[in-house]
Coordinates of C-alpha atoms in Angstrom, one line a residue:
M1 CA -9.1 -65.2 154.9
L2 CA -6.5 -67.3 153.2
T3 CA -4.3 -65.5 151.0
I4 CA -0.3 -66.3 148.5
K5 CA 2.1 -63.7 149.1
T6 CA 5.8 -64.1 148.7
I7 CA 8.6 -64.9 150.9
G8 CA 9.9 -61.3 150.9
Q9 CA 6.3 -59.6 151.7
V10 CA 5.8 -62.4 154.6
L11 CA 9.2 -61.2 155.9
K12 CA 8.6 -57.4 155.2
E13 CA 5.0 -57.5 157.2
K14 CA 6.5 -59.5 159.4
R15 CA 9.4 -57.1 160.4
T16 CA 6.9 -54.6 160.1
S17 CA 4.4 -56.0 162.8
L18 CA 7.4 -56.0 165.3
G19 CA 8.4 -52.3 164.7
L20 CA 11.7 -52.7 163.7
D21 CA 13.1 -50.5 161.2
L22 CA 16.0 -51.8 158.7
S23 CA 18.7 -50.8 161.1
E24 CA 16.9 -52.4 164.2
A25 CA 16.7 -55.3 162.1
E26 CA 20.3 -55.8 160.6
Q27 CA 21.5 -55.8 165.1
L28 CA 18.8 -58.1 165.4
T29 CA 19.2 -60.7 162.7
Q30 CA 23.4 -60.0 162.4
V31 CA 22.3 -60.1 158.2
Q32 CA 23.6 -56.5 157.0
K33 CA 21.0 -53.9 155.6
L34 CA 21.9 -54.8 151.9
Y35 CA 20.9 -58.4 152.2
I36 CA 17.6 -57.5 154.2
V37 CA 16.7 -55.3 151.5
A38 CA 16.7 -57.8 148.9
L39 CA 15.4 -60.7 150.9
E40 CA 12.5 -58.5 151.2
T41 CA 12.3 -57.4 147.8
D42 CA 12.3 -61.0 146.0
D43 CA 15.6 -59.9 144.3
Y44 CA 17.8 -63.0 145.0
K45 CA 20.3 -61.8 142.2
A46 CA 21.5 -59.6 144.4
L47 CA 23.2 -61.7 147.0
P48 CA 26.8 -63.7 146.5
G49 CA 25.0 -66.9 145.5
D50 CA 22.3 -69.7 146.5
F51 CA 24.4 -71.4 149.0
Y52 CA 23.7 -67.9 150.9
I53 CA 20.5 -67.2 150.2
K54 CA 19.4 -69.9 151.7
A55 CA 21.8 -69.5 154.6
Y56 CA 20.1 -65.7 155.1
L57 CA 16.4 -66.6 154.6
K58 CA 17.1 -69.2 157.5
Q59 CA 19.3 -66.5 159.8
Y60 CA 16.1 -63.8 159.0
A61 CA 13.5 -65.6 159.1
E62 CA 14.4 -67.6 163.0
K63 CA 15.1 -64.2 164.7
L64 CA 12.0 -62.5 163.2
G65 CA 9.9 -66.4 164.6
L66 CA 8.6 -67.7 161.8
N67 CA 9.2 -71.4 160.6
A68 CA 12.4 -70.7 158.0
D69 CA 12.2 -74.8 157.3
R70 CA 8.7 -73.6 155.5
I71 CA 10.3 -70.6 154.2
I72 CA 13.5 -72.9 152.6
Q73 CA 11.0 -75.2 151.1
A74 CA 8.8 -72.8 149.6
Y75 CA 12.0 -70.6 148.0
D76 CA 13.2 -73.8 146.9
E77 CA 9.8 -75.0 145.4
G78 CA 10.0 -71.3 143.7
K79 CA 6.3 -70.8 145.3
G80 CA 4.3 -68.6 147.3
I81 CA 3.6 -68.8 150.6
T82 CA -0.2 -69.5 152.1
V83 CA -0.6 -67.1 155.2
E84 CA -4.3 -66.3 156.6
D85 CA -5.0 -63.0 157.1
K86 CA -7.6 -61.8 160.0
E87 CA -9.6 -58.6 158.4
D88 CA -11.8 -57.0 161.9
I89 CA -14.9 -55.9 160.1
L90 CA -15.9 -54.0 163.2
E91 CA -12.4 -52.0 163.1
N92 CA -14.4 -49.0 161.1
Y93 CA -17.8 -49.2 163.0
H94 CA -18.6 -46.7 165.4
F95 CA -22.5 -47.1 166.8
V96 CA -24.0 -44.2 167.8
K97 CA -27.3 -44.3 170.2
P98 CA -29.9 -42.3 169.4
S99 CA -29.7 -40.0 172.9
E100 CA -26.1 -39.1 171.2
R101 CA -27.0 -38.5 167.7
V102 CA -26.6 -34.6 167.0
E103 CA -29.4 -32.6 165.6
P104 CA -27.8 -30.0 163.2
E105 CA -28.5 -26.6 164.0
E106 CA -30.7 -23.7 162.1
E107 CA -29.1 -21.6 160.9
V108 CA -30.3 -17.8 161.6
P109 CA -30.3 -15.4 158.5
K110 CA -28.0 -12.8 158.7
T111 CA -29.2 -8.6 159.2
W112 CA -27.0 -5.4 158.0
R113 CA -26.2 -4.9 161.6
H114 CA -24.2 -8.5 161.7
Y115 CA -22.0 -7.1 159.3
V116 CA -21.6 -3.5 160.7
P117 CA -17.9 -4.2 162.9
I118 CA -16.5 -5.6 159.3
I119 CA -17.4 -2.3 157.8
S120 CA -16.4 0.3 160.3
L121 CA -12.5 -1.7 160.5
S122 CA -12.5 -2.0 156.7
A123 CA -12.9 1.8 156.7
A124 CA -10.6 3.0 159.4
A125 CA -7.8 0.8 158.0
L126 CA -8.0 2.6 154.6
L127 CA -8.2 5.4 156.0
I128 CA -4.3 5.1 157.4
V129 CA -3.2 3.8 154.0
V130 CA -3.9 7.1 152.5
G131 CA -2.8 9.0 155.2
V132 CA 0.4 6.9 155.0
F133 CA 0.2 7.4 151.2
A134 CA 0.2 11.3 151.6
A135 CA 2.7 11.9 154.4
V136 CA 5.5 9.9 152.1
I137 CA 4.1 12.6 149.0
M138 CA 3.8 15.4 151.3
N139 CA 7.3 15.0 152.4
K140 CA 8.8 13.4 149.5
P141 CA 12.0 14.9 149.2
E142 CA 13.4 16.8 145.9
T143 CA 15.9 15.4 143.5
P144 CA 19.0 17.5 143.1
D145 CA 20.4 18.1 139.5
L146 CA 23.2 15.3 138.7
I147 CA 26.5 17.3 137.3
T148 CA 28.0 15.4 134.7
N149 CA 31.0 17.5 135.1
D150 CA 32.4 16.2 138.3
Y151 CA 33.0 12.9 137.0
S152 CA 36.3 12.5 134.2
Y153 CA 38.9 10.3 132.1
S154 CA 41.6 9.9 130.8
K155 CA 41.8 7.6 127.6
S156 CA 46.0 7.5 128.0
E157 CA 45.7 6.4 131.7
V158 CA 43.0 3.4 130.4
S159 CA 45.1 2.0 127.2
T160 CA 48.2 2.2 129.2
S161 CA 46.6 -0.2 131.9
K162 CA 45.1 -2.5 129.0
S163 CA 48.3 -2.6 127.9
S164 CA 50.5 -3.8 131.1
T165 CA 47.5 -6.0 132.2
S166 CA 48.2 -8.0 129.1
S167 CA 51.3 -8.1 129.4
T168 CA 51.3 -9.9 132.4
K169 CA 49.2 -12.5 130.4
P170 CA 52.2 -14.3 129.3
S171 CA 54.3 -14.6 132.3
E172 CA 50.9 -16.2 134.7
S173 CA 50.4 -18.5 131.3
S174 CA 53.8 -19.6 131.5
T175 CA 54.0 -20.3 135.1
K176 CA 50.5 -22.5 134.7
A177 CA 52.6 -24.0 132.1
N178 CA 55.1 -25.2 134.1
S179 CA 53.0 -26.5 136.7
S180 CA 52.3 -29.8 137.0
T181 CA 49.9 -31.9 139.1
P182 CA 51.3 -35.1 140.4
E183 CA 49.8 -38.6 139.1
P184 CA 47.7 -40.7 141.4
T185 CA 49.0 -43.0 143.2
I186 CA 47.7 -46.3 144.5
A187 CA 48.8 -48.7 148.0
I188 CA 47.3 -51.8 148.4
S189 CA 47.0 -53.7 151.4
G190 CA 45.5 -56.5 153.1
S191 CA 44.7 -59.8 151.8
S192 CA 41.8 -62.4 151.7
S193 CA 38.2 -61.7 151.7
A194 CA 39.4 -57.4 152.6
M195 CA 41.8 -55.3 150.9
I196 CA 42.6 -51.6 151.9
A197 CA 43.2 -49.3 148.6
T198 CA 45.1 -46.0 149.6
I199 CA 44.8 -43.4 146.4
S200 CA 46.8 -40.3 147.1
N201 CA 47.1 -37.0 145.2
I202 CA 43.6 -37.5 143.5
S203 CA 41.0 -34.8 143.2
D204 CA 37.2 -34.8 142.5
P205 CA 35.0 -36.1 141.0
I206 CA 36.4 -39.4 141.9
K207 CA 35.4 -41.8 139.1
V208 CA 35.2 -45.7 139.9
D209 CA 34.8 -48.3 136.5
F210 CA 33.2 -52.0 136.8
S211 CA 33.4 -53.7 133.9
V212 CA 32.4 -57.7 134.5
A213 CA 33.9 -60.7 132.1
A214 CA 31.2 -62.7 129.7
G215 CA 29.0 -65.3 131.5
R216 CA 29.9 -63.9 135.3
T217 CA 27.2 -62.6 136.7
I218 CA 28.1 -60.3 140.2
W219 CA 27.2 -58.0 142.5
V220 CA 28.5 -54.4 143.8
G221 CA 27.4 -52.2 147.0
M222 CA 29.5 -48.7 146.9
T223 CA 29.3 -46.1 149.7
N224 CA 29.8 -42.3 149.8
S225 CA 28.8 -42.6 145.8
N226 CA 25.6 -42.9 143.6
V227 CA 25.3 -47.0 143.7
P228 CA 21.7 -47.2 144.8
A229 CA 21.5 -48.6 148.1
T230 CA 20.6 -51.9 147.4
G231 CA 23.6 -52.3 145.2
Q232 CA 23.8 -53.2 141.5
T233 CA 24.3 -57.0 139.8
L234 CA 26.3 -56.7 136.9
S235 CA 26.0 -60.0 134.1
D236 CA 26.5 -60.3 130.1
G237 CA 23.1 -57.6 130.0
A238 CA 24.8 -55.3 131.5
N239 CA 28.1 -55.8 132.1
S240 CA 29.8 -52.2 133.1
L241 CA 28.8 -49.6 136.1
S242 CA 30.5 -46.1 136.2
A243 CA 30.2 -44.8 140.0
L244 CA 31.1 -41.2 141.1
V245 CA 32.0 -40.7 144.8
T246 CA 30.4 -38.8 147.2
T247 CA 32.9 -34.8 147.0
G248 CA 34.7 -34.3 150.2
A249 CA 34.2 -38.3 151.0
E250 CA 37.5 -39.8 152.4
N251 CA 36.0 -43.3 152.4
S252 CA 34.4 -45.3 150.3
V253 CA 33.2 -49.4 150.5
I254 CA 32.6 -51.4 148.5
T255 CA 31.3 -54.7 148.6
L256 CA 31.4 -58.1 145.9
G257 CA 29.5 -60.7 145.7
S258 CA 33.1 -62.2 143.9
V259 CA 35.5 -60.8 142.0
E260 CA 36.1 -63.2 139.9
G261 CA 36.0 -61.9 136.0
L262 CA 35.5 -58.6 137.5
T263 CA 38.1 -55.2 136.9
I264 CA 38.4 -51.6 138.3
T265 CA 39.4 -48.7 137.8
V266 CA 39.7 -45.2 139.7
N267 CA 39.5 -42.0 137.0
G268 CA 41.7 -44.7 135.1
K269 CA 43.8 -46.3 137.1
A270 CA 43.5 -50.2 138.0
L271 CA 43.1 -52.0 141.3
D272 CA 45.0 -55.1 141.7
L273 CA 42.4 -57.5 143.7
S274 CA 45.1 -60.4 143.5
S275 CA 45.3 -60.6 146.9
L276 CA 41.4 -61.0 146.9
T277 CA 41.4 -65.0 147.3
T278 CA 38.0 -66.0 148.2
T279 CA 35.1 -67.0 146.5
G280 CA 32.5 -65.2 148.6
P281 CA 31.8 -61.6 149.9
N282 CA 34.5 -59.5 149.6
K283 CA 35.8 -55.9 150.8
I284 CA 37.9 -52.9 149.1
T285 CA 37.5 -49.3 151.3
L286 CA 38.7 -46.8 149.4
Q287 CA 40.9 -43.9 151.4
I288 CA 41.4 -41.0 149.9
N289 CA 43.4 -38.5 149.9
R290 CA 43.0 -35.4 148.1
T291 CA 45.5 -33.2 146.2
T292 CA 46.6 -30.1 148.2
S293 CA 46.9 -26.2 146.9
N294 CA 50.5 -27.1 148.1
S295 CA 51.4 -29.9 146.3
A296 CA 49.4 -28.6 143.6
A297 CA 51.3 -25.8 143.3
Q298 CA 54.4 -27.3 143.6

């Protein structure tokens, strides 16, 4: 039977028929897992551009043993792919010989003798429960009278302790007022398509904001955060994204389809993206050095 399927359905069915999960497919095809998910769900907006879409389609199809030219042609024409589904009508059919058929046995009616063991066990259990309850009641100790005169307190001592406590509060607040937390700092290294941003004197929660200029479309992926594994595409319809770094994570890798027209801030401090000069996919590694208790106290 012939059916028409999308390119993503054909790719996913071929991968699953080979018994490959996403990690194994990534190692076999050398295509990043997030791009594999985008290809198999026909989400081409999640990929950097038309050139990369065709390159990843060709590389992924060839490694899976599919006709790459046919898939590229279907992508260019914006059509599905006609495939043949083979249905095995014998798969769920099982013939039972007359000699192998088992007729249901007639149920023999049960008499009162059948229930004698059950009744005996229930009665014995009931007697045990009653005996335990009676033993608890008979051995229950008498409740002693409470002597309320053994406890007293001094109002003067209470008032004195309250006044001493209140007198210490101004000194505590003044100590807090004198303490100061150092401002977060960002050190940039690397160039071209890979950059490392070392962030010091920062504490959780760590918020990373992305915004895209009008007329630009940029795909964003981010590890160790609440951004979906498939990433998110920013455009005029939704040109901003706020992500939270996982509490306690020491790093987070940001993958970008492009940086032109993109602004990134970390807890309100802007990242300098001028060192990223390539037009293709770019990677930013956030190295996080959180504020320690000692530095906060100073």
